[in-house]
GROMACS .gro file of C-alpha atoms in nm:
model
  305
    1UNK     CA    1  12.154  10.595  11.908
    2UNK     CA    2  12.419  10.834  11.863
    3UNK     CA    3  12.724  10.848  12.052
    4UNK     CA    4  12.645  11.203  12.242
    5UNK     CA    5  12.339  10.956  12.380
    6UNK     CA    6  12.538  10.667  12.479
    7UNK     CA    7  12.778  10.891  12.634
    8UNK     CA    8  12.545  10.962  12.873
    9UNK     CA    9  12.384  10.586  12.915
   10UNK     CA   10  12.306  10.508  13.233
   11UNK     CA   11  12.421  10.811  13.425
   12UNK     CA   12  12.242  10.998  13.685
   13UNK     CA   13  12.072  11.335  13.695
   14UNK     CA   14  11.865  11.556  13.922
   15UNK     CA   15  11.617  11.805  13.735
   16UNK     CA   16  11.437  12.009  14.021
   17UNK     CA   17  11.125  12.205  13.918
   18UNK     CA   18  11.099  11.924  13.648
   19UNK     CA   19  10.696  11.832  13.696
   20UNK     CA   20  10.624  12.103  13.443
   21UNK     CA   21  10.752  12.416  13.192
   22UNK     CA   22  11.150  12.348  13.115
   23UNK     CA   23  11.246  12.182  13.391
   24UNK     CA   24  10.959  11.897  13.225
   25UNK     CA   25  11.148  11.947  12.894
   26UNK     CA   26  11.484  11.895  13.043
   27UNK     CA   27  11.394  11.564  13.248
   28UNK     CA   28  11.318  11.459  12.945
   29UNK     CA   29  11.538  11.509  12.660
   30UNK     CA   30  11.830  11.397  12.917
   31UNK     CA   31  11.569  11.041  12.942
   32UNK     CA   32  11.614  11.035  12.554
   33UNK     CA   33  11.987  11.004  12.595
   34UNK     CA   34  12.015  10.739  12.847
   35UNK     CA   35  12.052  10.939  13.172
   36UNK     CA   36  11.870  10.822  13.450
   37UNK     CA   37  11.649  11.144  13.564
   38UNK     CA   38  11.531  11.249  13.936
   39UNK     CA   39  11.203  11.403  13.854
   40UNK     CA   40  11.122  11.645  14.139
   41UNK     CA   41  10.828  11.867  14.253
   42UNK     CA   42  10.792  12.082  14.549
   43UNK     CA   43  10.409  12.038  14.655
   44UNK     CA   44  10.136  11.755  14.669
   45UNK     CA   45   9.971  11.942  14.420
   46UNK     CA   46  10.240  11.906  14.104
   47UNK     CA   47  10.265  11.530  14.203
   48UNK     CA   48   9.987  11.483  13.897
   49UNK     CA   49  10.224  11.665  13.635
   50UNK     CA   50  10.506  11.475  13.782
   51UNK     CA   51  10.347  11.178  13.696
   52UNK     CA   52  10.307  11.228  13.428
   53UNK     CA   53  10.654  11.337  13.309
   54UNK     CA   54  10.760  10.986  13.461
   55UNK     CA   55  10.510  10.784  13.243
   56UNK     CA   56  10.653  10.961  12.955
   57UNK     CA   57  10.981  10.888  13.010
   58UNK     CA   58  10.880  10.524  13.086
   59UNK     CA   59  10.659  10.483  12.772
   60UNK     CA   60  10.975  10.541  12.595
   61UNK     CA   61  11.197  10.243  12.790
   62UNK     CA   62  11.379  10.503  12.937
   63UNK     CA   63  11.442  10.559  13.403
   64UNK     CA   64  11.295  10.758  13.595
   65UNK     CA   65  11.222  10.860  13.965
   66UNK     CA   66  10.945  11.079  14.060
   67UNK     CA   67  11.090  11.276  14.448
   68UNK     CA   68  10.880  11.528  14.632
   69UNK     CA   69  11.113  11.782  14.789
   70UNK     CA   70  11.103  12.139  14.849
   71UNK     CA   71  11.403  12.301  14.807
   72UNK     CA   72  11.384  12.595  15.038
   73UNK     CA   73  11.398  12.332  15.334
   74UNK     CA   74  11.686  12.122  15.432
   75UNK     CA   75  11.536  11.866  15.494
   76UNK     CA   76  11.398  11.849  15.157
   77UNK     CA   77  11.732  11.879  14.986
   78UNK     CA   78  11.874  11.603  15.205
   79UNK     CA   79  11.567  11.378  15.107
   80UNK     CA   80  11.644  11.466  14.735
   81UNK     CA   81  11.995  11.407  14.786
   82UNK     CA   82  11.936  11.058  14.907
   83UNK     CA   83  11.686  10.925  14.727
   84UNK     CA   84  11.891  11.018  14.418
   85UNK     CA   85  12.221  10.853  14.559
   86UNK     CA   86  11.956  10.534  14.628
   87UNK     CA   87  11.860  10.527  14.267
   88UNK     CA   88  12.152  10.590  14.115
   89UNK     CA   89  12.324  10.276  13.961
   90UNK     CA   90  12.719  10.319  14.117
   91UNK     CA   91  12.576  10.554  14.335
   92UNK     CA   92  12.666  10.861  14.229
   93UNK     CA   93  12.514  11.188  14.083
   94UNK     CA   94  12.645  11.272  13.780
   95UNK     CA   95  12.394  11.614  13.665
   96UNK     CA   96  12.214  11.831  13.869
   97UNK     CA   97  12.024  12.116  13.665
   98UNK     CA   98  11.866  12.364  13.931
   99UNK     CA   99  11.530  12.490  13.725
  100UNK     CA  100  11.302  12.521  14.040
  101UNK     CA  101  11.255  12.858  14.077
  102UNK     CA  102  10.914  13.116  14.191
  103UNK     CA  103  10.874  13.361  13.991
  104UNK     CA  104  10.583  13.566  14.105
  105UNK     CA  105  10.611  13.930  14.050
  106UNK     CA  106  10.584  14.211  14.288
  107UNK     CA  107  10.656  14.578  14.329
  108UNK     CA  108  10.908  14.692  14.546
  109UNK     CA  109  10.643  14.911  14.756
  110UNK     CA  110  10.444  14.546  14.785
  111UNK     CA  111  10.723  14.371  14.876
  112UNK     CA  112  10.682  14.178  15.231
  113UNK     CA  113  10.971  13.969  15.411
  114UNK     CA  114  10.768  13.659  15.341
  115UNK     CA  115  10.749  13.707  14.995
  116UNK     CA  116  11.127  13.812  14.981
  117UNK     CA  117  11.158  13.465  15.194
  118UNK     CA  118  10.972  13.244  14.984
  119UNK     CA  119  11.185  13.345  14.661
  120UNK     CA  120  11.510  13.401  14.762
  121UNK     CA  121  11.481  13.002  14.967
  122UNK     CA  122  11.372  12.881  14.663
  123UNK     CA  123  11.581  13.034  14.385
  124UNK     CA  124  11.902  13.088  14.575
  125UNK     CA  125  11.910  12.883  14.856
  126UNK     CA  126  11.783  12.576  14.687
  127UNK     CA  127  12.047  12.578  14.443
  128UNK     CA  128  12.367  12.625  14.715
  129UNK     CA  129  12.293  12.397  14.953
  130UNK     CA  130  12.174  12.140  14.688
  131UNK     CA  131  12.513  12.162  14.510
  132UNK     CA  132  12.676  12.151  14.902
  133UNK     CA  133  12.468  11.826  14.938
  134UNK     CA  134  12.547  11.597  14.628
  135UNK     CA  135  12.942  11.741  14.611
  136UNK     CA  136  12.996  11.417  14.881
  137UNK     CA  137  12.848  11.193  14.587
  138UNK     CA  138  12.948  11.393  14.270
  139UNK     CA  139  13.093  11.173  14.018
  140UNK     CA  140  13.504  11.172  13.967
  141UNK     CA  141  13.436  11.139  13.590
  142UNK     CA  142  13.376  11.534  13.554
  143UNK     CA  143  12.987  11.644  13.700
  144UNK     CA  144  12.794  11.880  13.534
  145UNK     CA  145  12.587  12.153  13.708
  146UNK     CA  146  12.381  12.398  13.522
  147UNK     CA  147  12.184  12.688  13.634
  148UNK     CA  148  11.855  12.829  13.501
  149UNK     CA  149  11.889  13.206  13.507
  150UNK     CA  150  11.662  13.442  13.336
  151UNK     CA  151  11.686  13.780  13.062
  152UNK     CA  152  11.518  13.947  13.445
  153UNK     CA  153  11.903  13.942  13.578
  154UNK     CA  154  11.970  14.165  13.314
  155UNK     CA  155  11.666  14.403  13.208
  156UNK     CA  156  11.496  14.588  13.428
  157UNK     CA  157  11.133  14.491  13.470
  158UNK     CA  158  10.998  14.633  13.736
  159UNK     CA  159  10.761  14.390  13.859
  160UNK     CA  160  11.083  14.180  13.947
  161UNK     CA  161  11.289  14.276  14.212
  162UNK     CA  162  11.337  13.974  14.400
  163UNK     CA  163  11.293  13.790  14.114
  164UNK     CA  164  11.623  14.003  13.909
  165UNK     CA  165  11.807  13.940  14.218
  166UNK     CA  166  11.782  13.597  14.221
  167UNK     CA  167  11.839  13.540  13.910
  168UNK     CA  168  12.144  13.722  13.853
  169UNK     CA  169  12.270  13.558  14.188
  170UNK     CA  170  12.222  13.225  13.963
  171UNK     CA  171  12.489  13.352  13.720
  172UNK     CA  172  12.724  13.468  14.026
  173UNK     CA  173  12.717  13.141  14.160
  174UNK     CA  174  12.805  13.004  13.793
  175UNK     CA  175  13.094  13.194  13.808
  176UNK     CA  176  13.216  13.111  14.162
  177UNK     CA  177  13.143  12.770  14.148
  178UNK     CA  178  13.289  12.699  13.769
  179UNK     CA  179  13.625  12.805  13.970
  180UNK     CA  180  13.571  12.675  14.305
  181UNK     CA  181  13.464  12.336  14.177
  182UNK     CA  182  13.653  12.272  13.801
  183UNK     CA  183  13.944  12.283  13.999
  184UNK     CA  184  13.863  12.082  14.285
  185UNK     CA  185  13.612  11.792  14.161
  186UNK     CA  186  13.640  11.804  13.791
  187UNK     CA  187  13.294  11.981  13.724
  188UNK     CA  188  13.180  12.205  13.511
  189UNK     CA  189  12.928  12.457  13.601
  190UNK     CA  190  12.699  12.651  13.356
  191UNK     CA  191  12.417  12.896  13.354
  192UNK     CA  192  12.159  12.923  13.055
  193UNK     CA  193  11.963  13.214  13.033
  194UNK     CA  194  11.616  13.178  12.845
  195UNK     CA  195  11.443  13.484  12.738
  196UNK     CA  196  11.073  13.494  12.726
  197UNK     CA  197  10.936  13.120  12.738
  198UNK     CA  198  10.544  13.055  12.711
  199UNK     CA  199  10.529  12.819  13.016
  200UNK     CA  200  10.232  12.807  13.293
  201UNK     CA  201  10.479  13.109  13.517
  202UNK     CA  202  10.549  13.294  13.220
  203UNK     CA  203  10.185  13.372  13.114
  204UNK     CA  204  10.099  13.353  13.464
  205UNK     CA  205  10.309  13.658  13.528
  206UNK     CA  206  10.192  14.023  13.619
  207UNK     CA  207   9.979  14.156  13.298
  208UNK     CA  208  10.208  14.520  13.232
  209UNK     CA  209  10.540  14.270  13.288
  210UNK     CA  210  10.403  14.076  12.986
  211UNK     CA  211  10.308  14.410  12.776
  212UNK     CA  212  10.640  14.554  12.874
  213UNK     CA  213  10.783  14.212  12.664
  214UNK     CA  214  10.584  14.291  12.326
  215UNK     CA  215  10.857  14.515  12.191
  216UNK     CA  216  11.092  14.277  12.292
  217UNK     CA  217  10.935  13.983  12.115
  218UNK     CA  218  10.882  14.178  11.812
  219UNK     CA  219  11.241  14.319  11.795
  220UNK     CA  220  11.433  13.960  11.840
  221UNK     CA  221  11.563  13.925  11.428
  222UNK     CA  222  11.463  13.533  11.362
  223UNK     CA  223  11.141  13.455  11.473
  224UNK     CA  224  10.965  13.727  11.710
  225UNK     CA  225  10.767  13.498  11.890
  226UNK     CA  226  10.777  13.393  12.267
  227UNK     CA  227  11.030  13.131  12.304
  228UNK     CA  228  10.933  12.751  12.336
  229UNK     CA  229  11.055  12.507  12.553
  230UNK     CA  230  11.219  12.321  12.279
  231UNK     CA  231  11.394  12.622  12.225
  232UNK     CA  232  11.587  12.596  12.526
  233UNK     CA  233  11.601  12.229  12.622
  234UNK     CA  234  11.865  12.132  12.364
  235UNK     CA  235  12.115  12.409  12.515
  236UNK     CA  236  12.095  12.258  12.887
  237UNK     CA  237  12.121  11.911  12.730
  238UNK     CA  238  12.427  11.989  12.588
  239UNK     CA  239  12.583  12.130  12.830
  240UNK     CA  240  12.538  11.862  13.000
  241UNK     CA  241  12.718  11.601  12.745
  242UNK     CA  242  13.136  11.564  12.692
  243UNK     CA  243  13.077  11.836  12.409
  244UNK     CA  244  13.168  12.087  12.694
  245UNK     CA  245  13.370  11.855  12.929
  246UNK     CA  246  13.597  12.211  12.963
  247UNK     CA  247  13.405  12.468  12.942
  248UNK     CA  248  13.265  12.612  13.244
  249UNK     CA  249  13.081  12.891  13.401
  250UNK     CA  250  12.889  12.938  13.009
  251UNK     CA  251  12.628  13.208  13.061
  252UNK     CA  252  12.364  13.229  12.712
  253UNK     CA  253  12.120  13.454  12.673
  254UNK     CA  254  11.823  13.306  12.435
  255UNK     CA  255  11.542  13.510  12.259
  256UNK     CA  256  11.819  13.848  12.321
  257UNK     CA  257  12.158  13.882  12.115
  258UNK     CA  258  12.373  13.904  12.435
  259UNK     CA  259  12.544  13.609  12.440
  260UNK     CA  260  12.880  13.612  12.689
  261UNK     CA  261  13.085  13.346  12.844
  262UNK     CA  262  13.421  13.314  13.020
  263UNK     CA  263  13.667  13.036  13.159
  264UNK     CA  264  13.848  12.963  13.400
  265UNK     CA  265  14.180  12.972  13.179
  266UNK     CA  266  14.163  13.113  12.873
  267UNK     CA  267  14.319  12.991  12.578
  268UNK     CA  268  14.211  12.916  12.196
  269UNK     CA  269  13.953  13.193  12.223
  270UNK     CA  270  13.709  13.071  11.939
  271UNK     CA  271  13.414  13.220  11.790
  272UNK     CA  272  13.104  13.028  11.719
  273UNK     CA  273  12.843  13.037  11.440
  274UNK     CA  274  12.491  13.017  11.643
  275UNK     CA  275  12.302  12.925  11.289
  276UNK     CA  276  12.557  12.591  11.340
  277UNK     CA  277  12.477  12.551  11.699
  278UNK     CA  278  12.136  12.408  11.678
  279UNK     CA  279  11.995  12.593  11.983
  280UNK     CA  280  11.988  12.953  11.805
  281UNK     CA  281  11.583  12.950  11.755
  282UNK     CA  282  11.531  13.282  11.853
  283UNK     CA  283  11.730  13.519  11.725
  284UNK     CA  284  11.971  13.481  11.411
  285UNK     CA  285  12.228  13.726  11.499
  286UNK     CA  286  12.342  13.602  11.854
  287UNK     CA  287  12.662  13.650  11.928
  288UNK     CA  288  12.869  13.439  12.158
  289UNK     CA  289  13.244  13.320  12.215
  290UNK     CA  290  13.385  13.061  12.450
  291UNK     CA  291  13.758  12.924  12.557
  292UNK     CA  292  13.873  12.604  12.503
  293UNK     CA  293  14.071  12.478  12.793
  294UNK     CA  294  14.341  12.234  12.728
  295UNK     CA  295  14.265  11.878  12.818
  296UNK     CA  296  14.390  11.849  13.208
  297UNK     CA  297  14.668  11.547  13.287
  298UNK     CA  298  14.516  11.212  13.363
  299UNK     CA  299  14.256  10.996  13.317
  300UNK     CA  300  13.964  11.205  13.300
  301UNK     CA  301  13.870  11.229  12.946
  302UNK     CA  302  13.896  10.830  12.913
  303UNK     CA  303  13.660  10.840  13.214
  304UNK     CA  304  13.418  11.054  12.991
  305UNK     CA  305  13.424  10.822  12.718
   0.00000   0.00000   0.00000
């Protein structure tokens, strides 16, 4: 086992949207390195897929926990929350990786309050109050957060309104919270930002959204293919390791070349070779720079270790 895996040994994470599609991928790579994973789905109907991302990860001697909570409801997040803090081995949650999101598509002229409702609980208000919830029982070693985003915060596909919205809300939160928090609990908070990805919601998406991605595909310089989800599970996995213990608020763009980050101090400003990076599958000329922040006084790199 390598030591990025036992760094993580025993530590405790909460993948939401994880009975299927990345959030599946996710909950399990971060099994493969030790972390004990919080697999959750929303509905009675994804408890099947659920299962079976738990038997996986127990096939392989690896911990798992299989929660039913929807995330647009309180009282969902505060079961989550719980049954997490239960499971956890000192009690504590050390990775939360919002990835629950709905992503169906609708024209403005179509779009009804319930609709608006049904994404906006989900994608945005899932993700604050979730992060409001486990901040009581965030670990003092330095937490990691990380935010699923989307290229629809950025391009303009009409289909997506609510969706965009969302989704680029995702990345303002990043940035809030990579201040709000660094400072305050030792987190870091980071938003990853796949571009197309052939889950179940991606090819279940409105037919001219995925024409209107062809040209996109086709123009992306490595491999112009929709992406995988192995293409973007080793990015949130290592964000979540001490490889970026401080950097924060890191916003990638995968399957586009628009690649941007920033910190909350800025200092060392080095650039990165992607074809190095081991997450670059998609396109061979992305671009991307991050700051190194100077290790903070005290005891919280030892912590890390």
């Amino acid at each position: 086992m390598s030591t990025k895996q036992r760094n993580l040994d025993g530590k405790t994470a909460i993948v939401t949207g994880s009975s299927r599609g990345i959030g599946a991928g996710i909950a399990i790579e971060l099994a493969e390195r030790g972390v004990r994973v919080v697999v959750n789905h929303v509905s009675p109907r994804s408890a099947k897929s659920g299962e079976q991302v738990v038997e996986k990860i127990t096939a392989a001697g690896r911990t798992a926990l299989l929660v039913q909570a929807d995330l647009a409801s309180m009282d969902g997040i505060q079961k989550l929350v719980q049954e997490t803090v239960n499971f956890s081995l000192d009690k504590k949650i050390d990775i939360v990786v919002h990835n629950a999101a709905f992503g169906d598509d609708c024209y403005l002229e179509d779009v009804t309050e319930e609709f608006y409702y049904k994404q906006t609980d989900t994608n945005l208000k899932g993700p604050i109050f979730l992060t409001q919830a486990i901040l009581p029982h965030l670990t003092t070693s330095g937490g990691r957060i990380v935010l699923l985003s989307s290229i629809s915060a950025r391009m303009a596909f009409t289909s997506q309104t609510v969706y965009a919205a969302t989704k680029a809300g995702c990345e303002a939160l990043a940035r809030c919270w990579s201040a709000a928090l660094g400072k305050k609990y030792g987190a870091t908070v980071n938003c990853v930002n796949p571009g197309p990805v052939g889950t179940e919601m991606y090819w279940e998406s409105d037919p001219e959204f995925l024409k209107s991605m062809e040209p996109i595909i086709e123009a992306t310089p490595a491999a112009p293919r929709v992406g995988e989800v192995s293409d973007i599970v080793p990015l949130v996995a290592r964000v979540d390791t001490q490889a970026l213990c401080y950097e924060s608020e890191f916003s990638q763009s995968l399957g586009q070349e628009e690649i941007f980050s920033t910190r909350l101090t800025k200092s060392a400003q080095e650039s990165v070779d992607p074809s190095s990076s081991g997450f670059a599958s998609l396109a061979a000329q992305m671009r991307f720079c991050y700051y190194i922040l100077p290790p903070p006084p005290g005891p919280r790199v030892e912590n890390l270790a």
